[in-house]
Amino acid sequence: QVQLVESGGGLVQAGGSLRLSCATSGSIFSLNGMGWYRQAPGKQRDLVAAITREGSTDYATSVKGRFTISRDNAKNTAYLQMNSLKPEDTAIYYCKESNGWRDYWGQGTQVTVSS
């Protein structure tokens, strides 16, 4: 079955950087779209960044210019490079893989940005 495992979260000071990874298995990764979402306590899960199988990207307004989504089809892994982190970026970050028929989610990784 399809499995997604996020890693790379942690505690960082404001202005710092983190790189999240989403390793997938059980799917034809190169054919699927990938997305990063985040959910803060008491809030809904929102899209942070997405990348199509062709490599086109899209970002939430709040992270444009600070975050970069990428993918390595040889490693079946998607990444989210997060720079200039702010306390409001604190959330659980989830990756999602979409094959056009179904979405698959990882278990999430906590990102905490201290002021």
mmCIF file of N, CA and C in Angstrom:
data_model
loop_
_atom_site.group_PDB
_atom_site.id
_atom_site.type_symbol
_atom_site.label_atom_id
_atom_site.label_comp_id
_atom_site.label_asym_id
_atom_site.label_seq_id
_atom_site.Cartn_x
_atom_site.Cartn_y
_atom_site.Cartn_z
ATOM 1 N N GLN A 1 0.827 -1.182 0.000
ATOM 2 C CA GLN A 1 0.000 0.000 0.000
ATOM 3 C C GLN A 1 0.875 1.250 0.000
ATOM 4 N N VAL A 2 0.253 2.367 -0.313
ATOM 5 C CA VAL A 2 0.986 3.625 -0.378
ATOM 6 C C VAL A 2 1.280 4.110 1.043
ATOM 7 N N GLN A 3 2.516 4.491 1.264
ATOM 8 C CA GLN A 3 2.909 5.024 2.561
ATOM 9 C C GLN A 3 3.730 6.291 2.355
ATOM 10 N N LEU A 4 3.479 7.275 3.215
ATOM 11 C CA LEU A 4 4.220 8.519 3.198
ATOM 12 C C LEU A 4 4.782 8.764 4.597
ATOM 13 N N VAL A 5 6.038 9.101 4.671
ATOM 14 C CA VAL A 5 6.677 9.346 5.959
ATOM 15 C C VAL A 5 7.387 10.697 5.909
ATOM 16 N N GLU A 6 6.899 11.616 6.747
ATOM 17 C CA GLU A 6 7.522 12.930 6.828
ATOM 18 C C GLU A 6 8.639 12.925 7.869
ATOM 19 N N SER A 7 9.616 13.772 7.658
ATOM 20 C CA SER A 7 10.691 13.951 8.623
ATOM 21 C C SER A 7 11.272 15.345 8.458
ATOM 22 N N GLY A 8 12.070 15.752 9.431
ATOM 23 C CA GLY A 8 12.760 17.032 9.334
ATOM 24 C C GLY A 8 12.183 18.143 10.179
ATOM 25 N N GLY A 9 11.078 17.874 10.854
ATOM 26 C CA GLY A 9 10.507 18.900 11.709
ATOM 27 C C GLY A 9 11.339 19.091 12.967
ATOM 28 N N GLY A 10 10.972 20.102 13.736
ATOM 29 C CA GLY A 10 11.693 20.364 14.974
ATOM 30 C C GLY A 10 11.426 21.750 15.498
ATOM 31 N N LEU A 11 12.257 22.148 16.452
ATOM 32 C CA LEU A 11 12.158 23.467 17.071
ATOM 33 C C LEU A 11 13.245 24.360 16.494
ATOM 34 N N VAL A 12 12.858 25.537 16.057
ATOM 35 C CA VAL A 12 13.820 26.467 15.460
ATOM 36 C C VAL A 12 13.447 27.890 15.876
ATOM 37 N N GLN A 13 14.442 28.740 15.965
ATOM 38 C CA GLN A 13 14.179 30.145 16.292
ATOM 39 C C GLN A 13 13.669 30.877 15.057
ATOM 40 N N ALA A 14 12.933 31.930 15.313
ATOM 41 C CA ALA A 14 12.452 32.765 14.220
ATOM 42 C C ALA A 14 13.631 33.230 13.367
ATOM 43 N N GLY A 15 13.411 33.178 12.055
ATOM 44 C CA GLY A 15 14.475 33.523 11.119
ATOM 45 C C GLY A 15 15.282 32.335 10.660
ATOM 46 N N GLY A 16 15.109 31.207 11.309
ATOM 47 C CA GLY A 16 15.850 30.006 10.970
ATOM 48 C C GLY A 16 15.241 29.239 9.809
ATOM 49 N N SER A 17 15.835 28.089 9.533
ATOM 50 C CA SER A 17 15.419 27.262 8.407
ATOM 51 C C SER A 17 15.253 25.813 8.813
ATOM 52 N N LEU A 18 14.393 25.132 8.101
ATOM 53 C CA LEU A 18 14.221 23.691 8.215
ATOM 54 C C LEU A 18 13.938 23.139 6.833
ATOM 55 N N ARG A 19 14.313 21.874 6.628
ATOM 56 C CA ARG A 19 13.923 21.193 5.396
ATOM 57 C C ARG A 19 13.164 19.934 5.766
ATOM 58 N N LEU A 20 11.921 19.888 5.314
ATOM 59 C CA LEU A 20 11.084 18.716 5.516
ATOM 60 C C LEU A 20 11.238 17.768 4.344
ATOM 61 N N SER A 21 11.164 16.476 4.640
ATOM 62 C CA SER A 21 11.199 15.441 3.611
ATOM 63 C C SER A 21 9.953 14.580 3.723
ATOM 64 N N CYS A 22 9.509 14.091 2.591
ATOM 65 C CA CYS A 22 8.364 13.182 2.548
ATOM 66 C C CYS A 22 8.761 12.008 1.662
ATOM 67 N N ALA A 23 9.102 10.910 2.293
ATOM 68 C CA ALA A 23 9.500 9.717 1.563
ATOM 69 C C ALA A 23 8.271 8.850 1.312
ATOM 70 N N THR A 24 8.085 8.447 0.069
ATOM 71 C CA THR A 24 6.904 7.673 -0.275
ATOM 72 C C THR A 24 7.299 6.278 -0.749
ATOM 73 N N SER A 25 6.347 5.371 -0.664
ATOM 74 C CA SER A 25 6.536 4.021 -1.178
ATOM 75 C C SER A 25 5.195 3.460 -1.595
ATOM 76 N N GLY A 26 5.230 2.482 -2.482
ATOM 77 C CA GLY A 26 4.007 1.811 -2.896
ATOM 78 C C GLY A 26 3.227 2.493 -4.000
ATOM 79 N N SER A 27 3.809 3.546 -4.588
ATOM 80 C CA SER A 27 3.104 4.249 -5.661
ATOM 81 C C SER A 27 4.067 4.523 -6.807
ATOM 82 N N ILE A 28 3.515 4.977 -7.921
ATOM 83 C CA ILE A 28 4.365 5.428 -9.030
ATOM 84 C C ILE A 28 4.563 6.923 -8.822
ATOM 85 N N PHE A 29 5.530 7.238 -7.979
ATOM 86 C CA PHE A 29 5.719 8.602 -7.482
ATOM 87 C C PHE A 29 5.814 9.625 -8.609
ATOM 88 N N SER A 30 6.520 9.284 -9.659
ATOM 89 C CA SER A 30 6.778 10.262 -10.718
ATOM 90 C C SER A 30 5.511 10.696 -11.451
ATOM 91 N N LEU A 31 4.444 9.932 -11.321
ATOM 92 C CA LEU A 31 3.193 10.256 -12.001
ATOM 93 C C LEU A 31 2.232 11.067 -11.137
ATOM 94 N N ASN A 32 2.594 11.279 -9.889
ATOM 95 C CA ASN A 32 1.661 11.865 -8.929
ATOM 96 C C ASN A 32 2.038 13.272 -8.509
ATOM 97 N N GLY A 33 1.018 14.045 -8.165
ATOM 98 C CA GLY A 33 1.246 15.354 -7.589
ATOM 99 C C GLY A 33 1.516 15.241 -6.091
ATOM 100 N N MET A 34 2.287 16.179 -5.579
ATOM 101 C CA MET A 34 2.626 16.193 -4.158
ATOM 102 C C MET A 34 2.271 17.547 -3.557
ATOM 103 N N GLY A 35 1.889 17.525 -2.307
ATOM 104 C CA GLY A 35 1.572 18.773 -1.621
ATOM 105 C C GLY A 35 1.992 18.729 -0.170
ATOM 106 N N TRP A 36 2.293 19.899 0.347
ATOM 107 C CA TRP A 36 2.546 20.059 1.779
ATOM 108 C C TRP A 36 1.419 20.904 2.362
ATOM 109 N N TYR A 37 0.892 20.443 3.480
ATOM 110 C CA TYR A 37 -0.170 21.132 4.194
ATOM 111 C C TYR A 37 0.273 21.341 5.633
ATOM 112 N N ARG A 38 -0.404 22.247 6.313
ATOM 113 C CA ARG A 38 -0.106 22.418 7.737
ATOM 114 C C ARG A 38 -1.372 22.700 8.509
ATOM 115 N N GLN A 39 -1.331 22.307 9.767
ATOM 116 C CA GLN A 39 -2.484 22.500 10.638
ATOM 117 C C GLN A 39 -1.998 22.945 11.998
ATOM 118 N N ALA A 40 -2.397 24.157 12.375
ATOM 119 C CA ALA A 40 -2.096 24.682 13.696
ATOM 120 C C ALA A 40 -3.220 24.299 14.642
ATOM 121 N N PRO A 41 -2.960 24.290 15.944
ATOM 122 C CA PRO A 41 -4.006 23.910 16.909
ATOM 123 C C PRO A 41 -5.261 24.760 16.753
ATOM 124 N N GLY A 42 -6.397 24.092 16.664
ATOM 125 C CA GLY A 42 -7.663 24.795 16.565
ATOM 126 C C GLY A 42 -7.981 25.363 15.204
ATOM 127 N N LYS A 43 -7.122 25.081 14.229
ATOM 128 C CA LYS A 43 -7.335 25.619 12.887
ATOM 129 C C LYS A 43 -7.477 24.491 11.876
ATOM 130 N N GLN A 44 -7.948 24.825 10.688
ATOM 131 C CA GLN A 44 -8.101 23.823 9.652
ATOM 132 C C GLN A 44 -6.760 23.548 8.989
ATOM 133 N N ARG A 45 -6.711 22.434 8.272
ATOM 134 C CA ARG A 45 -5.511 22.076 7.538
ATOM 135 C C ARG A 45 -5.493 22.844 6.222
ATOM 136 N N ASP A 46 -4.429 23.566 5.994
ATOM 137 C CA ASP A 46 -4.336 24.423 4.817
ATOM 138 C C ASP A 46 -3.163 24.023 3.923
ATOM 139 N N LEU A 47 -3.335 24.270 2.632
ATOM 140 C CA LEU A 47 -2.265 24.013 1.674
ATOM 141 C C LEU A 47 -1.130 25.013 1.875
ATOM 142 N N VAL A 48 0.088 24.504 1.897
ATOM 143 C CA VAL A 48 1.273 25.353 1.979
ATOM 144 C C VAL A 48 1.932 25.464 0.608
ATOM 145 N N ALA A 49 2.138 24.319 -0.034
ATOM 146 C CA ALA A 49 2.810 24.306 -1.331
ATOM 147 C C ALA A 49 2.455 23.018 -2.054
ATOM 148 N N ALA A 50 2.477 23.075 -3.381
ATOM 149 C CA ALA A 50 2.168 21.905 -4.185
ATOM 150 C C ALA A 50 3.093 21.865 -5.393
ATOM 151 N N ILE A 51 3.332 20.651 -5.872
ATOM 152 C CA ILE A 51 4.142 20.479 -7.069
ATOM 153 C C ILE A 51 3.516 19.383 -7.916
ATOM 154 N N THR A 52 3.347 19.665 -9.198
ATOM 155 C CA THR A 52 2.768 18.683 -10.093
ATOM 156 C C THR A 52 3.830 17.677 -10.528
ATOM 157 N N ARG A 53 3.378 16.644 -11.243
ATOM 158 C CA ARG A 53 4.347 15.657 -11.727
ATOM 159 C C ARG A 53 5.290 16.256 -12.754
ATOM 160 N N GLU A 54 4.826 17.354 -13.399
ATOM 161 C CA GLU A 54 5.686 18.031 -14.368
ATOM 162 C C GLU A 54 6.644 19.021 -13.710
ATOM 163 N N GLY A 55 6.435 19.265 -12.404
ATOM 164 C CA GLY A 55 7.318 20.172 -11.701
ATOM 165 C C GLY A 55 6.802 21.574 -11.501
ATOM 166 N N SER A 56 5.584 21.843 -11.931
ATOM 167 C CA SER A 56 4.994 23.158 -11.681
ATOM 168 C C SER A 56 4.657 23.290 -10.204
ATOM 169 N N THR A 57 4.871 24.486 -9.673
ATOM 170 C CA THR A 57 4.678 24.690 -8.240
ATOM 171 C C THR A 57 3.649 25.776 -7.954
ATOM 172 N N ASP A 58 3.099 25.707 -6.754
ATOM 173 C CA ASP A 58 2.139 26.703 -6.287
ATOM 174 C C ASP A 58 2.339 26.858 -4.782
ATOM 175 N N TYR A 59 2.159 28.087 -4.294
ATOM 176 C CA TYR A 59 2.408 28.368 -2.883
ATOM 177 C C TYR A 59 1.283 29.183 -2.276
ATOM 178 N N ALA A 60 1.067 28.972 -0.993
ATOM 179 C CA ALA A 60 0.196 29.860 -0.245
ATOM 180 C C ALA A 60 0.858 31.239 -0.193
ATOM 181 N N THR A 61 0.036 32.262 -0.203
ATOM 182 C CA THR A 61 0.569 33.619 -0.201
ATOM 183 C C THR A 61 1.501 33.860 0.989
ATOM 184 N N SER A 62 1.156 33.293 2.120
ATOM 185 C CA SER A 62 1.907 33.546 3.349
ATOM 186 C C SER A 62 3.325 32.984 3.330
ATOM 187 N N VAL A 63 3.620 32.067 2.405
ATOM 188 C CA VAL A 63 4.951 31.445 2.390
ATOM 189 C C VAL A 63 5.736 31.752 1.124
ATOM 190 N N LYS A 64 5.126 32.443 0.175
ATOM 191 C CA LYS A 64 5.817 32.762 -1.082
ATOM 192 C C LYS A 64 7.101 33.531 -0.794
ATOM 193 N N GLY A 65 8.160 33.107 -1.450
ATOM 194 C CA GLY A 65 9.452 33.759 -1.267
ATOM 195 C C GLY A 65 10.252 33.226 -0.091
ATOM 196 N N ARG A 66 9.604 32.415 0.757
ATOM 197 C CA ARG A 66 10.305 31.840 1.920
ATOM 198 C C ARG A 66 10.427 30.319 1.835
ATOM 199 N N PHE A 67 9.410 29.670 1.288
ATOM 200 C CA PHE A 67 9.380 28.212 1.207
ATOM 201 C C PHE A 67 9.573 27.777 -0.249
ATOM 202 N N THR A 68 10.196 26.620 -0.420
ATOM 203 C CA THR A 68 10.378 26.043 -1.741
ATOM 204 C C THR A 68 10.051 24.559 -1.699
ATOM 205 N N ILE A 69 9.137 24.148 -2.563
ATOM 206 C CA ILE A 69 8.802 22.737 -2.680
ATOM 207 C C ILE A 69 9.585 22.155 -3.850
ATOM 208 N N SER A 70 10.033 20.919 -3.688
ATOM 209 C CA SER A 70 10.754 20.241 -4.761
ATOM 210 C C SER A 70 10.498 18.746 -4.654
ATOM 211 N N ARG A 71 10.959 18.023 -5.670
ATOM 212 C CA ARG A 71 10.784 16.578 -5.662
ATOM 213 C C ARG A 71 11.968 15.920 -6.328
ATOM 214 N N ASP A 72 12.263 14.714 -5.870
ATOM 215 C CA ASP A 72 13.315 13.897 -6.466
ATOM 216 C C ASP A 72 12.668 12.570 -6.829
ATOM 217 N N ASN A 73 12.337 12.417 -8.106
ATOM 218 C CA ASN A 73 11.627 11.216 -8.539
ATOM 219 C C ASN A 73 12.492 9.960 -8.386
ATOM 220 N N ALA A 74 13.792 10.105 -8.446
ATOM 221 C CA ALA A 74 14.673 8.947 -8.283
ATOM 222 C C ALA A 74 14.636 8.418 -6.843
ATOM 223 N N LYS A 75 14.323 9.302 -5.911
ATOM 224 C CA LYS A 75 14.285 8.904 -4.496
ATOM 225 C C LYS A 75 12.860 8.795 -3.967
ATOM 226 N N ASN A 76 11.866 9.025 -4.843
ATOM 227 C CA ASN A 76 10.460 8.973 -4.412
ATOM 228 C C ASN A 76 10.230 9.864 -3.197
ATOM 229 N N THR A 77 10.796 11.056 -3.246
ATOM 230 C CA THR A 77 10.758 11.941 -2.088
ATOM 231 C C THR A 77 10.432 13.369 -2.517
ATOM 232 N N ALA A 78 9.597 14.008 -1.722
ATOM 233 C CA ALA A 78 9.303 15.423 -1.889
ATOM 234 C C ALA A 78 9.904 16.186 -0.712
ATOM 235 N N TYR A 79 10.222 17.451 -0.973
ATOM 236 C CA TYR A 79 10.864 18.263 0.044
ATOM 237 C C TYR A 79 10.143 19.600 0.194
ATOM 238 N N LEU A 80 10.305 20.172 1.386
ATOM 239 C CA LEU A 80 9.846 21.540 1.607
ATOM 240 C C LEU A 80 10.954 22.271 2.343
ATOM 241 N N GLN A 81 11.646 23.153 1.625
ATOM 242 C CA GLN A 81 12.670 23.985 2.227
ATOM 243 C C GLN A 81 12.004 25.227 2.796
ATOM 244 N N MET A 82 12.173 25.443 4.089
ATOM 245 C CA MET A 82 11.514 26.550 4.764
ATOM 246 C C MET A 82 12.578 27.491 5.327
ATOM 247 N N ASN A 83 12.596 28.697 4.820
ATOM 248 C CA ASN A 83 13.547 29.720 5.265
ATOM 249 C C ASN A 83 12.801 30.877 5.915
ATOM 250 N N SER A 84 13.533 31.691 6.639
ATOM 251 C CA SER A 84 12.958 32.875 7.292
ATOM 252 C C SER A 84 11.698 32.507 8.069
ATOM 253 N N LEU A 85 11.794 31.471 8.848
ATOM 254 C CA LEU A 85 10.619 30.970 9.567
ATOM 255 C C LEU A 85 10.120 31.983 10.585
ATOM 256 N N LYS A 86 8.807 31.985 10.742
ATOM 257 C CA LYS A 86 8.125 32.886 11.665
ATOM 258 C C LYS A 86 7.339 32.068 12.693
ATOM 259 N N PRO A 87 7.070 32.649 13.856
ATOM 260 C CA PRO A 87 6.272 31.907 14.848
ATOM 261 C C PRO A 87 4.936 31.430 14.291
ATOM 262 N N GLU A 88 4.346 32.195 13.387
ATOM 263 C CA GLU A 88 3.058 31.787 12.815
ATOM 264 C C GLU A 88 3.172 30.605 11.861
ATOM 265 N N ASP A 89 4.387 30.151 11.560
ATOM 266 C CA ASP A 89 4.569 28.936 10.775
ATOM 267 C C ASP A 89 4.460 27.681 11.638
ATOM 268 N N THR A 90 4.359 27.863 12.941
ATOM 269 C CA THR A 90 4.245 26.719 13.852
ATOM 270 C C THR A 90 2.987 25.922 13.546
ATOM 271 N N ALA A 91 3.164 24.615 13.329
ATOM 272 C CA ALA A 91 2.040 23.744 12.967
ATOM 273 C C ALA A 91 2.573 22.329 12.795
ATOM 274 N N ILE A 92 1.648 21.410 12.616
ATOM 275 C CA ILE A 92 2.003 20.075 12.141
ATOM 276 C C ILE A 92 1.944 20.132 10.617
ATOM 277 N N TYR A 93 3.012 19.687 9.999
ATOM 278 C CA TYR A 93 3.107 19.702 8.535
ATOM 279 C C TYR A 93 2.881 18.285 8.001
ATOM 280 N N TYR A 94 1.993 18.193 7.037
ATOM 281 C CA TYR A 94 1.635 16.915 6.423
ATOM 282 C C TYR A 94 1.968 16.949 4.940
ATOM 283 N N CYS A 95 2.389 15.829 4.399
ATOM 284 C CA CYS A 95 2.509 15.750 2.947
ATOM 285 C C CYS A 95 1.378 14.889 2.414
ATOM 286 N N LYS A 96 1.018 15.183 1.185
ATOM 287 C CA LYS A 96 -0.060 14.481 0.501
ATOM 288 C C LYS A 96 0.382 14.094 -0.890
ATOM 289 N N GLU A 97 0.054 12.873 -1.276
ATOM 290 C CA GLU A 97 0.315 12.393 -2.634
ATOM 291 C C GLU A 97 -1.023 12.157 -3.316
ATOM 292 N N SER A 98 -1.147 12.662 -4.535
ATOM 293 C CA SER A 98 -2.413 12.573 -5.252
ATOM 294 C C SER A 98 -2.186 11.914 -6.605
ATOM 295 N N ASN A 99 -2.994 10.856 -6.883
ATOM 296 C CA ASN A 99 -2.831 10.178 -8.168
ATOM 297 C C ASN A 99 -3.967 10.466 -9.128
ATOM 298 N N GLY A 100 -4.847 11.399 -8.754
ATOM 299 C CA GLY A 100 -5.981 11.741 -9.602
ATOM 300 C C GLY A 100 -7.250 11.025 -9.204
ATOM 301 N N TRP A 101 -7.098 9.921 -8.475
ATOM 302 C CA TRP A 101 -8.273 9.196 -7.998
ATOM 303 C C TRP A 101 -8.378 9.242 -6.476
ATOM 304 N N ARG A 102 -7.226 9.287 -5.828
ATOM 305 C CA ARG A 102 -7.205 9.195 -4.378
ATOM 306 C C ARG A 102 -6.022 9.987 -3.833
ATOM 307 N N ASP A 103 -6.213 10.483 -2.619
ATOM 308 C CA ASP A 103 -5.149 11.183 -1.903
ATOM 309 C C ASP A 103 -4.617 10.316 -0.769
ATOM 310 N N TYR A 104 -3.311 10.392 -0.571
ATOM 311 C CA TYR A 104 -2.675 9.662 0.514
ATOM 312 C C TYR A 104 -1.926 10.665 1.387
ATOM 313 N N TRP A 105 -2.021 10.468 2.702
ATOM 314 C CA TRP A 105 -1.424 11.407 3.648
ATOM 315 C C TRP A 105 -0.373 10.735 4.520
ATOM 316 N N GLY A 106 0.610 11.530 4.915
ATOM 317 C CA GLY A 106 1.557 11.081 5.909
ATOM 318 C C GLY A 106 1.026 11.360 7.308
ATOM 319 N N GLN A 107 1.839 11.008 8.302
ATOM 320 C CA GLN A 107 1.401 11.138 9.687
ATOM 321 C C GLN A 107 1.678 12.528 10.258
ATOM 322 N N GLY A 108 2.463 13.314 9.554
ATOM 323 C CA GLY A 108 2.745 14.678 9.987
ATOM 324 C C GLY A 108 4.041 14.799 10.770
ATOM 325 N N THR A 109 4.608 15.994 10.710
ATOM 326 C CA THR A 109 5.806 16.302 11.491
ATOM 327 C C THR A 109 5.638 17.693 12.105
ATOM 328 N N GLN A 110 5.982 17.822 13.365
ATOM 329 C CA GLN A 110 5.776 19.082 14.088
ATOM 330 C C GLN A 110 6.880 20.074 13.778
ATOM 331 N N VAL A 111 6.473 21.277 13.453
ATOM 332 C CA VAL A 111 7.401 22.396 13.291
ATOM 333 C C VAL A 111 7.016 23.468 14.301
ATOM 334 N N THR A 112 7.964 23.848 15.147
ATOM 335 C CA THR A 112 7.725 24.872 16.150
ATOM 336 C C THR A 112 8.761 25.972 15.984
ATOM 337 N N VAL A 113 8.279 27.193 15.811
ATOM 338 C CA VAL A 113 9.155 28.339 15.615
ATOM 339 C C VAL A 113 9.021 29.250 16.827
ATOM 340 N N SER A 114 10.109 29.438 17.552
ATOM 341 C CA SER A 114 10.074 30.280 18.741
ATOM 342 C C SER A 114 10.452 31.718 18.386
ATOM 343 N N SER A 115 9.860 32.639 19.122
ATOM 344 C CA SER A 115 10.112 34.067 18.850
ATOM 345 C C SER A 115 11.303 34.589 19.637
#
